[in-house]
């Protein structure tokens, strides 16, 4: 047995911040339950490095995107013309940062995965402004520059809608916003802005889909419905697009309850979850934008503001994994002292804390891969932190293994200090490394053709397979045959990407030393991208034991990876 201790910091004094709200927060008939426990993983946070060779502010990690088992990092600054900007990704398997390409832009503001392909909208071209750019990662793993978007000074967002490619731009034609559509995936473009509509004083910066309509927004002001007179209509309108038409769409404070026209806002990170739009409102500043608030919208006339258990938590990024939505938030305790909290919800009402950690500046973006979370630090122009651009990692073992620290309504000093028992954990040790068999390994096999997929996120390795049939597929199976080097008892784990179209009870056959277990099933509608414990089995050295999944349960059966860990 070995002892795992939480490292002491700050010259031998254990330091962690608890800002707790144990009440229920209610807003527009929505209830958000408060967390009663926290998981502080500050001692387990790993600094991976800072790969950016730019001025400090241009190191802001505006976006992170998992693609092909890499984590792509967006940075730059089009206000100060920080280009050209290298395309940098972190490769967890190699534990290093790699520069893959350089875009002819002043900034990479975001990455987009559209129909399985990775895109970079050309935020601010350094070249000919007759045509704006977008970049695509091709099948040969090479980036392609597409300088095809007419008069686009800035390409801020891109989206696929009903099989057509859209771009939200700032145009050199008027200096204001433009929305264009391409029927040939970006070779040629036409405007979808109707006669008489203009993004007054604004570029078109975000595209989002809500209730079968594609919307384009720019700078946003929020006013009471009764205050929207004809003279203000131009400032509180978006462009609504369907296949057959496009028209001005008026919105008001009903689209962002609790905000006023004291600030001008941009919509950021629009995310569709459970047929609702979840999005961030970000205040315009000289430093691009600062996180402000988060909303859930059923329509452009109805929304709910999200109040987190930490009522001062400011949302910065969103992430979907299977049936869960994750929110990255920051609490500013004081100058140079922040607590970043990751929340999870499955119903958009109750937000459960996953973990938290302390930093000297706020976290702008995050991603998840194989259960590990990655974070990119940021800053604003008024307070430029030297750690801007640092990439952090919180391994799954950090937040899954540490004890919960209970919080009371009025915690005493002793309750805020972890006990010896809380600081020390006993975990099983094994001299045998885990055995992992992926669907791409030679020891994986099936009795028929399976469909390769990279559309969902959370799979192990380079892809995941599904049986290609939404119904039950009798007789079809996939099998993992591990090579056991040391006889003993092993815990068996399986991994998949969760979806409502997958089977709720996919049968397993597990051959072990001395028998066959056919009693187990897995619910592939839950537990996205995590190692799910199936059971403990006695295994003998060799390759005559296996794990088989059957496709006899309705749904697209997934085959990803299995893991075996020896138990001492």
Coordinates of C-alpha atoms in Angstrom, one line a residue:
X1 CA 0.0 0.0 0.0
X2 CA 1.1 3.5 -0.6
X3 CA 0.0 6.8 0.9
X4 CA -1.1 9.7 -1.4
X5 CA -0.8 13.1 0.3
X6 CA -2.2 16.4 -0.8
X7 CA 0.9 18.6 -1.2
X8 CA 1.2 21.6 1.2
X9 CA 1.7 25.0 -0.4
X10 CA 2.6 28.5 0.6
X11 CA 5.7 27.8 2.7
X12 CA 4.1 24.8 4.5
X13 CA 0.7 26.2 5.0
X14 CA -2.2 24.5 3.3
X15 CA -4.2 27.1 1.5
X16 CA -7.5 26.9 -0.3
X17 CA -10.4 29.2 -0.7
X18 CA -14.0 28.4 0.1
X19 CA -16.7 30.9 -1.1
X20 CA -19.9 29.1 -0.4
X21 CA -23.6 29.6 -0.8
X22 CA -25.7 26.9 0.8
X23 CA -29.1 28.5 -0.1
X24 CA -31.2 27.9 -3.1
X25 CA -31.0 30.5 -5.9
X26 CA -34.2 31.1 -7.7
X27 CA -34.6 33.2 -10.9
X28 CA -37.6 33.3 -13.2
X29 CA -39.1 30.2 -11.7
X30 CA -35.8 28.2 -12.1
X31 CA -34.1 26.6 -9.2
X32 CA -30.4 26.0 -8.9
X33 CA -29.4 23.8 -6.0
X34 CA -26.3 24.8 -4.0
X35 CA -23.3 22.5 -3.6
X36 CA -22.9 21.1 -0.1
X37 CA -19.4 19.8 -0.8
X38 CA -16.4 21.1 -2.7
X39 CA -13.4 19.4 -4.3
X40 CA -10.3 21.5 -4.2
X41 CA -7.7 20.1 -6.5
X42 CA -5.2 23.0 -6.4
X43 CA -2.3 20.8 -5.2
X44 CA -3.0 18.4 -8.1
X45 CA -3.1 21.1 -10.9
X46 CA -0.3 20.4 -13.4
X47 CA 1.3 23.3 -15.4
X48 CA 1.9 21.9 -18.9
X49 CA 3.7 25.0 -20.2
X50 CA 3.1 28.3 -22.1
X51 CA 3.7 27.7 -25.8
X52 CA 3.0 31.2 -27.1
X53 CA 5.7 33.5 -28.4
X54 CA 3.6 36.8 -28.3
X55 CA 3.1 39.8 -26.1
X56 CA 1.4 38.8 -22.9
X57 CA -2.2 39.9 -23.8
X58 CA -2.0 38.1 -27.1
X59 CA -1.3 34.9 -25.1
X60 CA -5.0 34.9 -24.0
X61 CA -6.3 31.4 -24.7
X62 CA -9.5 32.4 -26.4
X63 CA -10.6 28.9 -27.2
X64 CA -9.6 25.2 -26.8
X65 CA -10.8 22.5 -29.1
X66 CA -10.3 18.7 -29.0
X67 CA -9.8 17.2 -32.4
X68 CA -7.9 14.0 -33.5
X69 CA -6.7 13.4 -30.0
X70 CA -5.1 16.9 -29.9
X71 CA -6.1 20.0 -28.0
X72 CA -5.9 23.0 -30.3
X73 CA -5.2 26.4 -28.7
X74 CA -6.5 29.8 -30.0
X75 CA -4.6 33.0 -29.2
X76 CA -3.5 36.3 -30.8
X77 CA -4.8 39.9 -30.7
X78 CA -6.4 41.6 -33.7
X79 CA -6.5 44.9 -31.9
X80 CA -2.7 45.2 -31.8
X81 CA -2.1 43.2 -35.0
X82 CA -0.3 40.3 -33.3
X83 CA -0.1 38.1 -36.4
X84 CA 0.8 35.9 -38.1
X85 CA -0.5 33.3 -35.6
X86 CA 0.8 29.8 -35.4
X87 CA -1.6 26.9 -35.1
X88 CA -0.5 25.2 -31.9
X89 CA -1.9 22.1 -30.3
X90 CA -1.1 20.0 -27.2
X91 CA -0.7 16.3 -27.8
X92 CA -1.4 14.5 -24.5
X93 CA 0.0 11.1 -25.7
X94 CA 3.4 12.8 -26.5
X95 CA 3.0 15.3 -23.6
X96 CA 4.2 18.2 -25.8
X97 CA 3.1 21.3 -27.7
X98 CA 3.3 21.2 -31.5
X99 CA 3.2 24.0 -34.0
X100 CA 1.4 22.6 -37.1
X101 CA 0.8 25.7 -39.3
X102 CA 0.7 29.5 -39.4
X103 CA -2.4 31.4 -40.4
X104 CA -2.1 34.8 -42.1
X105 CA -4.3 36.4 -39.4
X106 CA -3.8 38.7 -36.5
X107 CA -5.6 36.3 -34.2
X108 CA -7.2 32.9 -33.9
X109 CA -10.4 33.6 -31.9
X110 CA -11.9 30.1 -32.1
X111 CA -11.9 26.7 -33.7
X112 CA -15.1 25.1 -35.1
X113 CA -15.8 21.5 -35.8
X114 CA -18.4 21.3 -38.6
X115 CA -19.5 18.0 -40.0
X116 CA -16.4 16.3 -38.6
X117 CA -13.9 18.8 -40.1
X118 CA -11.9 21.4 -38.2
X119 CA -12.2 25.1 -39.2
X120 CA -10.5 28.3 -38.3
X121 CA -12.5 31.5 -39.1
X122 CA -10.1 34.1 -40.4
X123 CA -10.5 36.8 -37.7
X124 CA -8.4 39.5 -39.3
X125 CA -6.6 38.8 -42.5
X126 CA -3.1 40.3 -42.9
X127 CA -3.4 40.0 -46.7
X128 CA -5.8 41.1 -49.4
X129 CA -9.1 42.4 -48.0
X130 CA -10.9 41.7 -51.2
X131 CA -11.5 38.2 -49.9
X132 CA -11.7 37.0 -46.3
X133 CA -10.2 33.7 -45.2
X134 CA -11.2 30.5 -43.5
X135 CA -8.9 27.5 -42.9
X136 CA -9.7 23.8 -43.0
X137 CA -7.7 20.8 -41.7
X138 CA -7.8 18.3 -44.6
X139 CA -7.8 14.5 -44.6
X140 CA -4.0 14.6 -45.2
X141 CA -3.6 16.5 -41.9
X142 CA -2.6 19.6 -43.8
X143 CA -4.2 23.0 -43.4
X144 CA -5.8 24.6 -46.4
X145 CA -6.3 28.4 -46.7
X146 CA -9.6 29.3 -48.4
X147 CA -9.5 33.0 -49.4
X148 CA -12.9 33.0 -50.9
X149 CA -15.3 35.1 -48.7
X150 CA -15.9 38.4 -50.6
X151 CA -15.1 41.7 -48.9
X152 CA -14.7 40.0 -45.5
X153 CA -12.3 42.0 -43.4
X154 CA -13.2 39.8 -40.4
X155 CA -14.6 36.3 -40.3
X156 CA -15.8 35.8 -36.8
X157 CA -18.0 32.7 -36.9
X158 CA -19.0 29.9 -39.2
X159 CA -21.8 27.4 -39.0
X160 CA -23.5 24.6 -41.0
X161 CA -27.3 25.1 -41.4
X162 CA -29.4 22.7 -43.4
X163 CA -26.3 21.5 -45.4
X164 CA -25.1 25.0 -46.2
X165 CA -22.0 26.8 -44.9
X166 CA -22.5 30.2 -43.3
X167 CA -20.1 32.9 -42.3
X168 CA -20.6 35.9 -39.9
X169 CA -18.3 38.7 -41.0
X170 CA -17.3 42.3 -40.9
X171 CA -17.3 43.6 -44.4
X172 CA -15.1 46.2 -46.2
X173 CA -18.2 47.1 -48.2
X174 CA -20.0 48.9 -45.4
X175 CA -17.7 48.5 -42.4
X176 CA -20.5 46.7 -40.7
X177 CA -21.8 43.2 -40.4
X178 CA -22.5 40.7 -43.2
X179 CA -23.8 37.1 -43.3
X180 CA -23.0 35.0 -46.3
X181 CA -23.9 31.5 -47.4
X182 CA -22.1 29.0 -49.5
X183 CA -23.8 26.1 -51.3
X184 CA -20.5 24.5 -52.3
X185 CA -18.8 24.4 -48.9
X186 CA -16.9 27.7 -49.3
X187 CA -16.0 28.0 -52.9
X188 CA -18.5 30.7 -53.7
X189 CA -20.7 32.9 -51.5
X190 CA -23.8 35.0 -51.6
X191 CA -25.2 37.4 -49.0
X192 CA -28.2 36.5 -46.8
X193 CA -28.7 40.1 -45.5
X194 CA -32.0 41.4 -46.8
X195 CA -32.4 44.8 -48.3
X196 CA -32.9 47.4 -45.6
X197 CA -31.2 45.4 -42.8
X198 CA -27.9 46.5 -41.4
X199 CA -25.8 45.5 -38.4
X200 CA -25.7 49.2 -37.3
X201 CA -22.3 50.0 -35.8
X202 CA -21.4 46.4 -35.5
X203 CA -20.0 43.4 -37.2
X204 CA -21.8 40.1 -37.4
X205 CA -20.0 38.1 -34.7
X206 CA -22.0 35.0 -33.7
X207 CA -24.2 32.4 -35.4
X208 CA -26.6 30.2 -33.5
X209 CA -29.5 27.9 -34.2
X210 CA -32.7 28.1 -32.1
X211 CA -36.1 26.6 -33.0
X212 CA -35.1 25.6 -36.5
X213 CA -33.9 29.2 -37.3
X214 CA -30.4 30.3 -37.8
X215 CA -29.6 33.7 -36.1
X216 CA -26.8 36.1 -36.6
X217 CA -26.0 38.6 -33.9
X218 CA -23.5 41.4 -33.4
X219 CA -23.2 44.0 -30.6
X220 CA -26.2 43.5 -28.4
X221 CA -28.1 46.0 -26.3
X222 CA -30.9 44.9 -23.9
X223 CA -34.0 47.1 -23.4
X224 CA -37.4 46.7 -22.0
X225 CA -39.9 45.7 -24.6
X226 CA -41.8 48.9 -24.0
X227 CA -38.7 51.0 -24.6
X228 CA -38.0 49.6 -28.1
X229 CA -39.1 52.5 -30.2
X230 CA -38.5 52.8 -33.9
X231 CA -35.3 54.7 -33.3
X232 CA -33.9 51.9 -31.2
X233 CA -35.0 49.0 -33.3
X234 CA -31.7 48.9 -35.2
X235 CA -29.8 48.3 -31.9
X236 CA -31.9 45.4 -30.6
X237 CA -32.3 43.3 -33.6
X238 CA -30.7 40.2 -35.0
X239 CA -30.9 38.5 -38.4
X240 CA -33.1 35.4 -38.6
X241 CA -32.5 33.0 -41.4
X242 CA -34.4 30.1 -42.8
X243 CA -34.0 28.2 -46.0
X244 CA -36.5 30.4 -47.8
X245 CA -36.1 33.8 -46.2
X246 CA -34.1 36.1 -43.9
X247 CA -35.4 39.0 -41.9
X248 CA -34.9 41.3 -38.9
X249 CA -35.7 39.8 -35.6
X250 CA -36.4 42.1 -32.6
X251 CA -35.3 41.0 -29.2
X252 CA -35.3 42.7 -25.7
X253 CA -34.5 42.1 -22.1
X254 CA -36.6 39.0 -22.4
X255 CA -33.6 37.4 -24.2
X256 CA -31.3 38.3 -21.3
X257 CA -33.3 38.9 -18.1
X258 CA -31.3 41.0 -15.6
X259 CA -29.1 42.9 -18.1
X260 CA -29.5 46.5 -19.1
X261 CA -28.3 48.9 -21.8
X262 CA -25.6 50.1 -19.4
X263 CA -23.2 47.9 -21.3
X264 CA -22.9 46.6 -24.9
X265 CA -22.5 42.9 -25.1
X266 CA -21.4 40.2 -27.4
X267 CA -22.9 36.7 -27.4
X268 CA -20.2 34.0 -27.0
X269 CA -20.1 30.2 -26.9
X270 CA -23.7 29.6 -28.2
X271 CA -24.4 26.0 -27.4
X272 CA -27.5 23.9 -28.1
X273 CA -28.3 21.6 -25.2
X274 CA -31.6 19.7 -24.7
X275 CA -33.2 21.8 -27.5
X276 CA -32.4 25.0 -25.8
X277 CA -29.8 27.7 -26.4
X278 CA -27.2 28.1 -23.7
X279 CA -24.9 31.1 -24.2
X280 CA -22.6 33.6 -22.5
X281 CA -23.1 37.4 -22.5
X282 CA -19.8 39.1 -22.6
X283 CA -19.2 42.8 -22.0
X284 CA -17.3 44.7 -24.7
X285 CA -14.1 46.2 -23.4
X286 CA -10.9 47.3 -25.0
X287 CA -9.6 43.8 -24.3
X288 CA -12.0 42.2 -26.7
X289 CA -14.6 40.9 -24.2
X290 CA -14.9 40.0 -20.5
X291 CA -17.2 37.2 -19.2
X292 CA -20.3 38.5 -17.7
X293 CA -23.3 36.1 -17.4
X294 CA -24.9 33.0 -18.8
X295 CA -28.4 32.4 -20.1
X296 CA -30.7 29.6 -21.2
X297 CA -33.1 30.6 -24.0
X298 CA -36.2 28.8 -25.3
X299 CA -36.7 31.5 -27.9
X300 CA -35.5 35.1 -28.5
X301 CA -38.4 36.2 -26.3
X302 CA -37.8 33.9 -23.3
X303 CA -34.7 33.2 -21.3
X304 CA -33.4 32.3 -17.9
X305 CA -30.3 33.6 -16.2
X306 CA -28.1 30.9 -14.6
X307 CA -27.2 31.5 -11.0
X308 CA -24.5 29.1 -9.8
X309 CA -24.2 27.8 -6.3
X310 CA -21.2 30.2 -6.0
X311 CA -23.4 33.2 -6.7
X312 CA -20.3 35.3 -7.6
X313 CA -19.1 32.8 -10.1
X314 CA -18.7 34.3 -13.6
X315 CA -19.1 31.8 -16.5
X316 CA -16.3 31.7 -19.1
X317 CA -16.8 28.6 -21.3
X318 CA -19.1 25.7 -22.0
X319 CA -18.6 22.1 -22.9
X320 CA -20.9 19.2 -23.8
X321 CA -20.0 15.6 -23.0
X322 CA -22.8 13.1 -23.7
X323 CA -25.8 14.0 -21.6
X324 CA -23.9 16.6 -19.5
X325 CA -23.2 20.2 -19.9
X326 CA -20.1 21.6 -18.2
X327 CA -19.6 25.2 -17.3
X328 CA -16.2 26.8 -16.5
X329 CA -16.6 29.7 -14.0
X330 CA -14.3 32.1 -12.1
X331 CA -14.7 33.7 -8.7
X332 CA -12.5 36.8 -8.1
X333 CA -11.5 36.7 -4.5
X334 CA -9.1 39.7 -4.7
X335 CA -6.5 41.1 -7.1
X336 CA -4.4 38.3 -8.4
X337 CA -6.5 35.7 -6.5
X338 CA -9.1 33.7 -8.4
X339 CA -11.0 30.4 -7.8
X340 CA -12.0 28.5 -10.9
X341 CA -15.0 26.2 -10.5
X342 CA -16.2 23.6 -13.0
X343 CA -19.9 22.8 -12.8
X344 CA -21.9 20.0 -14.4
X345 CA -25.6 19.7 -15.2
X346 CA -27.9 17.2 -16.9
X347 CA -31.1 19.2 -16.6
X348 CA -30.1 22.9 -16.9
X349 CA -31.6 23.4 -13.4
X350 CA -29.2 21.8 -10.9
X351 CA -25.5 22.6 -11.2
X352 CA -23.2 20.2 -9.3
X353 CA -19.6 21.2 -8.6
X354 CA -17.0 18.9 -10.3
X355 CA -13.9 20.5 -8.7
X356 CA -12.2 23.8 -8.1
X357 CA -8.7 25.2 -8.0
X358 CA -7.0 28.5 -7.3
X359 CA -5.0 30.7 -9.8
X360 CA -3.6 34.2 -10.0
X361 CA -5.7 35.1 -13.0
X362 CA -9.0 33.9 -14.5
X363 CA -9.3 30.9 -16.8
X364 CA -10.7 31.8 -20.2
X365 CA -11.2 28.4 -21.8
X366 CA -11.2 24.6 -21.1
X367 CA -11.5 21.2 -22.7
X368 CA -11.7 17.6 -21.8
X369 CA -10.1 14.5 -23.2
X370 CA -10.1 11.0 -21.8
X371 CA -11.5 12.3 -18.5
X372 CA -8.7 14.8 -18.0
X373 CA -9.5 18.6 -18.1
X374 CA -7.3 21.2 -19.7
X375 CA -7.4 24.9 -19.0
X376 CA -6.1 28.1 -20.7
X377 CA -5.4 31.2 -18.6
X378 CA -6.3 34.7 -19.7
X379 CA -6.3 38.3 -18.6
X380 CA -7.8 41.7 -19.4
X381 CA -5.9 44.7 -20.7
X382 CA -6.2 46.5 -17.3
X383 CA -4.5 43.7 -15.4
X384 CA -2.1 41.8 -17.6
X385 CA -1.0 38.7 -15.7
X386 CA 2.3 37.1 -16.4
X387 CA 0.7 33.6 -16.3
X388 CA -1.6 34.5 -19.2
X389 CA -1.3 31.6 -21.8
X390 CA -0.4 29.0 -19.2
X391 CA -2.0 25.6 -20.0
X392 CA -3.0 23.6 -17.0
X393 CA -4.2 20.1 -16.6
X394 CA -6.4 18.4 -13.9
X395 CA -6.2 14.7 -14.4
X396 CA -9.3 12.5 -13.8
X397 CA -7.6 10.9 -10.8
X398 CA -7.3 14.3 -9.2
X399 CA -11.0 15.0 -8.9
X400 CA -12.2 11.4 -8.7
X401 CA -9.9 10.3 -5.9
X402 CA -9.8 13.2 -3.5
X403 CA -12.3 13.3 -0.6
X404 CA -15.2 15.7 -0.5
X405 CA -14.8 18.5 2.0
X406 CA -18.2 19.2 3.6
X407 CA -19.4 22.8 4.0
X408 CA -21.9 24.1 6.5
X409 CA -23.9 27.3 6.5
X410 CA -21.5 29.0 8.9
X411 CA -18.2 27.0 8.8
X412 CA -15.8 27.4 11.6
X413 CA -12.1 27.7 11.2
X414 CA -11.6 24.1 12.0
X415 CA -14.2 23.1 9.3
X416 CA -12.3 25.1 6.7
X417 CA -9.1 23.2 7.5
X418 CA -8.8 19.7 6.2
X419 CA -8.2 17.1 8.8
X420 CA -5.3 14.6 8.7
X421 CA -7.7 12.0 7.4
X422 CA -8.8 14.3 4.6
X423 CA -5.2 15.2 3.7
X424 CA -4.2 11.5 3.5
X425 CA -5.7 8.9 1.2
X426 CA -4.9 5.2 1.0
X427 CA -5.1 3.9 -2.6
X428 CA -4.2 0.5 -3.9
X429 CA -0.8 0.1 -5.5
X430 CA 0.1 -2.2 -8.3
X431 CA 3.4 -3.0 -10.0
X432 CA 1.5 -3.9 -13.1
X433 CA 0.6 -1.1 -15.5
X434 CA -3.0 -1.0 -16.7
X435 CA -3.8 -3.0 -19.9
X436 CA -5.7 -1.0 -22.4
X437 CA -7.1 -2.5 -25.6
X438 CA -8.5 0.1 -28.1
X439 CA -10.8 -0.6 -31.1
X440 CA -7.8 0.3 -33.4
X441 CA -5.5 -2.3 -31.8
X442 CA -4.8 -5.7 -33.4
X443 CA -6.2 -7.5 -30.4
X444 CA -9.6 -6.0 -31.2
X445 CA -11.9 -7.9 -33.6
X446 CA -15.5 -8.1 -34.8
X447 CA -17.5 -10.5 -36.9
X448 CA -18.8 -7.9 -39.4
X449 CA -18.3 -4.3 -40.5
X450 CA -18.6 -1.5 -38.0
X451 CA -18.8 2.2 -38.7
X452 CA -15.9 4.5 -37.7
X453 CA -16.9 7.7 -36.0
X454 CA -15.2 10.8 -34.7
X455 CA -18.3 13.0 -34.4
X456 CA -18.8 12.5 -30.7
X457 CA -16.2 13.6 -28.1
X458 CA -15.0 11.5 -25.3
X459 CA -13.8 8.4 -27.0
X460 CA -10.4 6.8 -26.3
X461 CA -7.7 6.9 -28.9
X462 CA -8.3 8.1 -32.5
X463 CA -12.0 7.1 -33.0
X464 CA -14.9 5.0 -31.9
X465 CA -17.0 2.3 -33.7
X466 CA -20.7 1.8 -33.8
X467 CA -22.6 -1.1 -35.3
X468 CA -24.4 1.1 -37.8
X469 CA -27.9 -0.1 -36.8
X470 CA -30.4 1.7 -34.6
X471 CA -32.3 -1.4 -34.0
X472 CA -31.2 -4.7 -32.5
X473 CA -28.6 -6.5 -34.6
X474 CA -28.7 -10.2 -33.6
X475 CA -25.5 -12.1 -34.1
X476 CA -23.3 -9.0 -34.5
X477 CA -20.5 -8.5 -31.9
X478 CA -17.1 -6.9 -31.2
X479 CA -14.4 -8.3 -29.0
X480 CA -11.3 -7.2 -27.1
X481 CA -8.7 -9.9 -26.4
X482 CA -6.1 -8.6 -23.9
X483 CA -2.7 -10.1 -23.4
X484 CA -2.3 -10.8 -19.7
X485 CA 1.4 -10.9 -18.6
X486 CA 0.8 -11.7 -14.9
X487 CA -2.0 -13.9 -13.5
X488 CA -4.2 -12.4 -10.8
X489 CA -7.4 -10.5 -10.1
X490 CA -8.1 -7.6 -12.5
X491 CA -10.7 -4.8 -12.4
X492 CA -12.4 -4.5 -15.8
X493 CA -13.4 -1.1 -17.1
X494 CA -15.1 -0.1 -20.4
X495 CA -15.4 3.2 -22.2
X496 CA -17.8 4.6 -24.8
X497 CA -19.4 7.9 -25.9
X498 CA -22.9 8.3 -24.5
X499 CA -25.9 9.2 -26.5
X500 CA -29.7 8.7 -26.3
X501 CA -29.6 6.6 -29.5
X502 CA -27.3 4.0 -27.9
X503 CA -28.5 0.9 -26.1
X504 CA -29.6 1.2 -22.5
X505 CA -28.5 -2.4 -21.8
X506 CA -25.9 -3.8 -24.3
X507 CA -25.1 -7.4 -23.2
X508 CA -21.5 -8.4 -22.5
X509 CA -19.7 -11.8 -22.5
X510 CA -16.6 -11.9 -20.3
X511 CA -14.4 -15.0 -20.5
X512 CA -12.1 -15.2 -17.5
X513 CA -10.0 -17.9 -15.8
X514 CA -12.5 -20.6 -14.9
X515 CA -15.7 -19.3 -16.4
X516 CA -17.9 -17.1 -18.5
X517 CA -19.9 -14.1 -17.2
X518 CA -23.0 -13.2 -19.2
X519 CA -24.8 -11.4 -16.5
X520 CA -23.4 -7.9 -17.3
X521 CA -24.9 -5.2 -19.5
X522 CA -23.8 -1.6 -20.1
X523 CA -25.9 1.5 -20.4
X524 CA -24.3 3.5 -23.3
X525 CA -26.8 6.3 -22.9
X526 CA -24.9 7.4 -19.8
X527 CA -21.3 7.8 -18.5
X528 CA -19.8 9.6 -21.6
X529 CA -16.0 9.3 -22.0
X530 CA -15.3 7.8 -18.6
X531 CA -13.9 4.4 -17.5
X532 CA -16.9 2.5 -16.2
X533 CA -16.1 -0.4 -13.8
X534 CA -17.7 -3.6 -14.9
X535 CA -16.4 -6.0 -12.3
X536 CA -13.3 -7.9 -10.9
X537 CA -12.2 -11.1 -12.6
X538 CA -9.5 -13.7 -12.2
X539 CA -7.4 -13.8 -15.3
X540 CA -4.5 -16.1 -16.2
X541 CA -1.4 -15.2 -18.2
X542 CA -1.9 -15.4 -21.9
X543 CA -4.4 -14.3 -24.6
X544 CA -7.2 -16.8 -24.2
X545 CA -9.7 -14.5 -22.3
X546 CA -11.8 -11.8 -23.8
X547 CA -14.5 -9.2 -23.4
X548 CA -17.3 -9.2 -26.0
X549 CA -20.1 -6.7 -26.6
X550 CA -23.3 -7.9 -28.3
X551 CA -25.5 -5.8 -30.6
X552 CA -28.7 -7.6 -29.6
X553 CA -30.1 -4.5 -27.7
X554 CA -31.8 -1.7 -29.7
X555 CA -29.6 1.3 -30.4
X556 CA -26.3 2.1 -32.0
X557 CA -23.9 -0.1 -30.1
X558 CA -20.5 1.5 -29.5
X559 CA -17.2 -0.3 -29.3
X560 CA -14.3 1.8 -28.0
X561 CA -11.8 0.6 -25.4
X562 CA -11.4 -1.7 -22.4
X563 CA -9.0 -1.4 -19.5
X564 CA -7.7 -3.9 -17.0
X565 CA -6.1 -3.0 -13.7
X566 CA -4.5 -5.6 -11.5
X567 CA -5.7 -5.7 -7.9
X568 CA -3.2 -6.6 -5.2

